[in-house]
Amino acid sequence: EDAVPGGASRILCAVEPGLDGNRFNDAKCDAAGRLWAGTMSTAREPDVAGLYRVDPDGACARVLDGTTISNGLGWSGDGERCFFIDSTTQRIDVFDFDLAAGTLSGRRPFAAIAPGDGLPDGLAVDAEDGVWVALFGGGALRRYDRDGRLDVVVALPVTNPTCPVFGGPRRDVLLVTTARHRLTPAQAAREPLAGSVLAVRAGVRGGPVHRFAG
């Protein structure tokens, strides 16, 4: 939905009728101002979700089929690559991206994550095309360089980080959302910051952030 003056809203895109166990998850805008949003199965039912593109004129297209938990999204600085996570694959994938057409092609693995290290969740791309990913259940952030090599691991004081985003006046602070759900009472007591937003000095600036052009 899109907010309009007076506090009302209008529906931009309605998808997946009849799939009551699905909901939208992560969403971001590309450099042309299109909104990209993925859906997920709350029951982890395989292959029933997808990735959608909403154009500035409100047209909506399903651009990727067969996902389970659509998650992190981001683009390289030159706009020629798009990074995407379907969490249950335990991978970050990368596509070739055509900015003019708003299309994806050439899907391939960018980085693989062992199940014991956590579930790949949200991601952020920095100004050097490094990809930062939150590991839900793994208590950490990881940075993969532009070639997909792991080069930074940041241990966090919570088990379930969910999504990083660059913020601060210089966009050099990673703001990391975290979750409390699925923690036992004993775990929650050991993790008083669970459910908080954490700030991590990244040592690198974030890439550009784009607004919806509709």
Short mmCIF file of C-alpha atoms in Angstrom, two decimals:
data_model
loop_
_atom_site.label_atom_id
_atom_site.label_comp_id
_atom_site.label_asym_id
_atom_site.label_seq_id
_atom_site.Cartn_x
_atom_site.Cartn_y
_atom_site.Cartn_z
CA GLU A 1 0.00 0.00 0.00
CA ASP A 2 1.04 3.60 -0.63
CA ALA A 3 0.24 6.44 1.79
CA VAL A 4 -1.59 9.43 0.31
CA PRO A 5 -2.50 12.83 1.81
CA GLY A 6 -5.09 12.69 4.56
CA GLY A 7 -3.82 9.44 6.05
CA ALA A 8 -5.59 7.19 3.56
CA SER A 9 -3.85 4.56 1.45
CA ARG A 10 -4.19 2.94 -1.91
CA ILE A 11 -3.29 -0.58 -3.00
CA LEU A 12 -0.34 -0.71 -5.38
CA CYS A 13 -0.28 -4.45 -5.93
CA ALA A 14 -2.27 -7.47 -4.74
CA VAL A 15 -0.69 -10.86 -5.37
CA GLU A 16 -1.10 -14.59 -4.75
CA PRO A 17 -4.86 -14.83 -4.14
CA GLY A 18 -5.79 -17.91 -2.18
CA LEU A 19 -2.33 -18.38 -0.65
CA ASP A 20 -3.30 -17.32 2.86
CA GLY A 21 -0.08 -18.73 4.29
CA ASN A 22 2.03 -16.29 2.27
CA ARG A 23 2.99 -12.74 3.10
CA PHE A 24 5.32 -10.08 1.76
CA ASN A 25 8.82 -9.93 3.22
CA ASP A 26 11.81 -7.79 2.18
CA ALA A 27 11.40 -4.99 -0.38
CA LYS A 28 13.74 -2.43 -1.98
CA CYS A 29 13.80 0.01 -4.88
CA ASP A 30 16.18 -0.09 -7.82
CA ALA A 31 17.91 2.93 -9.37
CA ALA A 32 14.95 3.51 -11.73
CA GLY A 33 12.55 3.80 -8.78
CA ARG A 34 10.84 0.44 -9.23
CA LEU A 35 9.80 -1.41 -6.06
CA TRP A 36 10.93 -5.04 -5.79
CA ALA A 37 9.17 -7.14 -3.14
CA GLY A 38 9.31 -10.83 -2.35
CA THR A 39 6.77 -13.08 -0.67
CA MET A 40 7.35 -15.95 1.72
CA SER A 41 5.54 -18.98 3.03
CA THR A 42 4.99 -18.65 6.78
CA ALA A 43 4.87 -22.46 6.93
CA ARG A 44 8.01 -22.84 4.75
CA GLU A 45 5.98 -24.56 2.07
CA PRO A 46 8.42 -25.00 -0.81
CA ASP A 47 8.17 -23.14 -4.11
CA VAL A 48 4.88 -21.28 -3.48
CA ALA A 49 6.24 -17.73 -3.15
CA GLY A 50 7.81 -15.32 -5.60
CA LEU A 51 9.51 -12.01 -6.33
CA TYR A 52 7.52 -9.09 -7.76
CA ARG A 53 8.36 -5.81 -9.49
CA VAL A 54 6.06 -2.80 -9.07
CA ASP A 55 6.70 -0.11 -11.69
CA PRO A 56 6.22 3.61 -10.99
CA ASP A 57 2.94 3.55 -12.93
CA GLY A 58 1.62 0.84 -10.60
CA ALA A 59 2.00 -2.10 -13.00
CA CYS A 60 2.97 -5.27 -11.15
CA ALA A 61 4.85 -8.26 -12.59
CA ARG A 62 5.98 -11.54 -11.07
CA VAL A 63 9.63 -11.82 -12.05
CA LEU A 64 10.70 -14.93 -10.13
CA ASP A 65 8.74 -18.10 -9.38
CA GLY A 66 9.29 -20.96 -7.00
CA THR A 67 10.71 -19.30 -3.90
CA THR A 68 9.99 -20.31 -0.32
CA ILE A 69 11.23 -17.41 1.84
CA SER A 70 12.11 -14.46 -0.40
CA ASN A 71 14.49 -12.32 1.59
CA GLY A 72 17.45 -9.98 1.12
CA LEU A 73 17.70 -7.79 -1.99
CA GLY A 74 20.37 -5.41 -3.25
CA TRP A 75 22.21 -4.13 -6.30
CA SER A 76 25.84 -3.57 -7.19
CA GLY A 77 27.03 0.02 -7.53
CA ASP A 78 27.04 -0.12 -11.33
CA GLY A 79 23.49 -1.49 -11.31
CA GLU A 80 24.47 -4.50 -13.41
CA ARG A 81 24.06 -7.17 -10.72
CA CYS A 82 21.16 -7.94 -8.37
CA PHE A 83 21.67 -9.97 -5.19
CA PHE A 84 18.80 -12.05 -3.80
CA ILE A 85 18.23 -14.51 -0.98
CA ASP A 86 15.69 -17.31 -0.85
CA SER A 87 16.55 -18.26 2.73
CA THR A 88 15.92 -22.01 2.60
CA THR A 89 18.43 -22.43 -0.24
CA GLN A 90 21.19 -21.39 2.22
CA ARG A 91 22.63 -19.12 -0.48
CA ILE A 92 23.02 -15.60 -1.67
CA ASP A 93 22.33 -15.66 -5.42
CA VAL A 94 23.27 -13.05 -8.01
CA PHE A 95 21.53 -12.14 -11.27
CA ASP A 96 22.54 -10.05 -14.24
CA PHE A 97 20.31 -6.98 -14.07
CA ASP A 98 19.03 -4.86 -16.96
CA LEU A 99 18.17 -1.50 -15.39
CA ALA A 100 16.43 -0.13 -18.48
CA ALA A 101 14.13 -3.13 -18.82
CA GLY A 102 13.89 -4.06 -15.14
CA THR A 103 14.70 -7.71 -15.83
CA LEU A 104 16.79 -10.43 -14.20
CA SER A 105 18.78 -13.16 -15.96
CA GLY A 106 21.64 -15.59 -15.41
CA ARG A 107 20.86 -16.62 -11.83
CA ARG A 108 23.88 -18.21 -10.15
CA PRO A 109 25.19 -18.80 -6.62
CA PHE A 110 27.20 -15.92 -5.13
CA ALA A 111 27.91 -17.35 -1.66
CA ALA A 112 26.83 -20.51 0.16
CA ILE A 113 26.13 -20.65 3.89
CA ALA A 114 26.24 -23.87 5.88
CA PRO A 115 22.95 -24.63 7.69
CA GLY A 116 24.77 -24.77 11.01
CA ASP A 117 25.91 -21.18 10.56
CA GLY A 118 22.37 -19.80 10.46
CA LEU A 119 19.66 -18.93 7.96
CA PRO A 120 20.58 -16.15 5.52
CA ASP A 121 18.10 -13.32 6.05
CA GLY A 122 18.31 -9.66 5.01
CA LEU A 123 21.25 -8.14 3.17
CA ALA A 124 22.86 -4.77 2.42
CA VAL A 125 25.39 -3.84 -0.27
CA ASP A 126 28.21 -1.41 0.52
CA ALA A 127 29.97 1.10 -1.72
CA GLU A 128 32.66 -1.47 -2.57
CA ASP A 129 30.03 -4.02 -3.67
CA GLY A 130 30.55 -6.02 -0.50
CA VAL A 131 27.42 -7.92 0.52
CA TRP A 132 26.51 -7.97 4.22
CA VAL A 133 24.06 -10.65 5.34
CA ALA A 134 22.34 -11.28 8.68
CA LEU A 135 22.42 -14.91 9.85
CA PHE A 136 19.17 -15.69 11.66
CA GLY A 137 19.92 -18.30 14.32
CA GLY A 138 23.64 -17.77 13.74
CA GLY A 139 24.15 -14.64 15.83
CA ALA A 140 26.35 -12.91 13.28
CA LEU A 141 26.74 -10.62 10.29
CA ARG A 142 28.93 -11.67 7.40
CA ARG A 143 30.46 -9.62 4.60
CA TYR A 144 31.28 -11.22 1.27
CA ASP A 145 33.48 -9.22 -1.09
CA ARG A 146 32.45 -8.40 -4.66
CA ASP A 147 33.69 -11.83 -5.79
CA GLY A 148 31.76 -13.76 -3.14
CA ARG A 149 34.68 -14.40 -0.80
CA LEU A 150 33.96 -14.24 2.94
CA ASP A 151 36.13 -11.52 4.48
CA VAL A 152 34.37 -10.20 7.61
CA VAL A 153 32.39 -11.90 10.38
CA VAL A 154 30.81 -9.76 13.11
CA ALA A 155 29.58 -11.69 16.16
CA LEU A 156 26.45 -10.16 17.68
CA PRO A 157 25.01 -10.38 21.21
CA VAL A 158 21.76 -11.88 19.89
CA THR A 159 20.92 -15.19 18.21
CA ASN A 160 18.52 -13.85 15.60
CA PRO A 161 19.66 -10.82 13.59
CA THR A 162 17.26 -10.22 10.71
CA CYS A 163 18.34 -7.38 8.41
CA PRO A 164 21.18 -4.85 8.08
CA VAL A 165 20.85 -1.40 6.51
CA PHE A 166 23.39 1.40 6.23
CA GLY A 167 22.62 4.58 8.14
CA GLY A 168 24.22 7.51 9.93
CA PRO A 169 25.35 10.85 8.47
CA ARG A 170 28.05 9.12 6.41
CA ARG A 171 26.12 5.87 5.81
CA ASP A 172 28.93 3.96 7.53
CA VAL A 173 26.89 2.44 10.37
CA LEU A 174 25.06 -0.83 9.90
CA LEU A 175 21.70 -0.72 11.69
CA VAL A 176 20.70 -4.32 12.34
CA THR A 177 17.19 -5.39 13.25
CA THR A 178 16.87 -8.43 15.53
CA ALA A 179 14.13 -10.79 16.68
CA ARG A 180 12.98 -12.24 20.01
CA HIS A 181 10.56 -14.84 18.66
CA ARG A 182 11.55 -18.51 18.93
CA LEU A 183 13.75 -17.76 21.95
CA THR A 184 13.04 -19.73 25.10
CA PRO A 185 12.55 -17.70 28.30
CA ALA A 186 16.07 -18.69 29.35
CA GLN A 187 17.54 -17.56 26.03
CA ALA A 188 15.64 -14.27 26.17
CA ALA A 189 17.01 -13.65 29.65
CA ARG A 190 20.55 -14.17 28.35
CA GLU A 191 19.91 -11.86 25.38
CA PRO A 192 18.44 -8.60 26.71
CA LEU A 193 19.14 -6.90 23.36
CA ALA A 194 17.10 -9.41 21.36
CA GLY A 195 14.37 -7.51 19.54
CA SER A 196 16.43 -4.31 19.51
CA VAL A 197 18.06 -2.43 16.63
CA LEU A 198 21.84 -2.72 16.92
CA ALA A 199 24.44 -0.32 15.48
CA VAL A 200 27.68 -1.71 14.03
CA ARG A 201 30.56 0.39 12.71
CA ALA A 202 31.10 -1.17 9.30
CA GLY A 203 34.40 0.43 8.28
CA VAL A 204 32.91 1.05 4.84
CA ARG A 205 30.10 3.23 3.51
CA GLY A 206 26.82 1.93 2.21
CA GLY A 207 25.76 2.06 -1.40
CA PRO A 208 23.07 4.43 -2.70
CA VAL A 209 19.47 4.14 -1.52
CA HIS A 210 16.64 4.77 -3.99
CA ARG A 211 13.04 5.89 -3.49
CA PHE A 212 9.94 4.59 -5.22
CA ALA A 213 9.23 6.81 -8.23
CA GLY A 214 5.46 6.33 -8.26
#
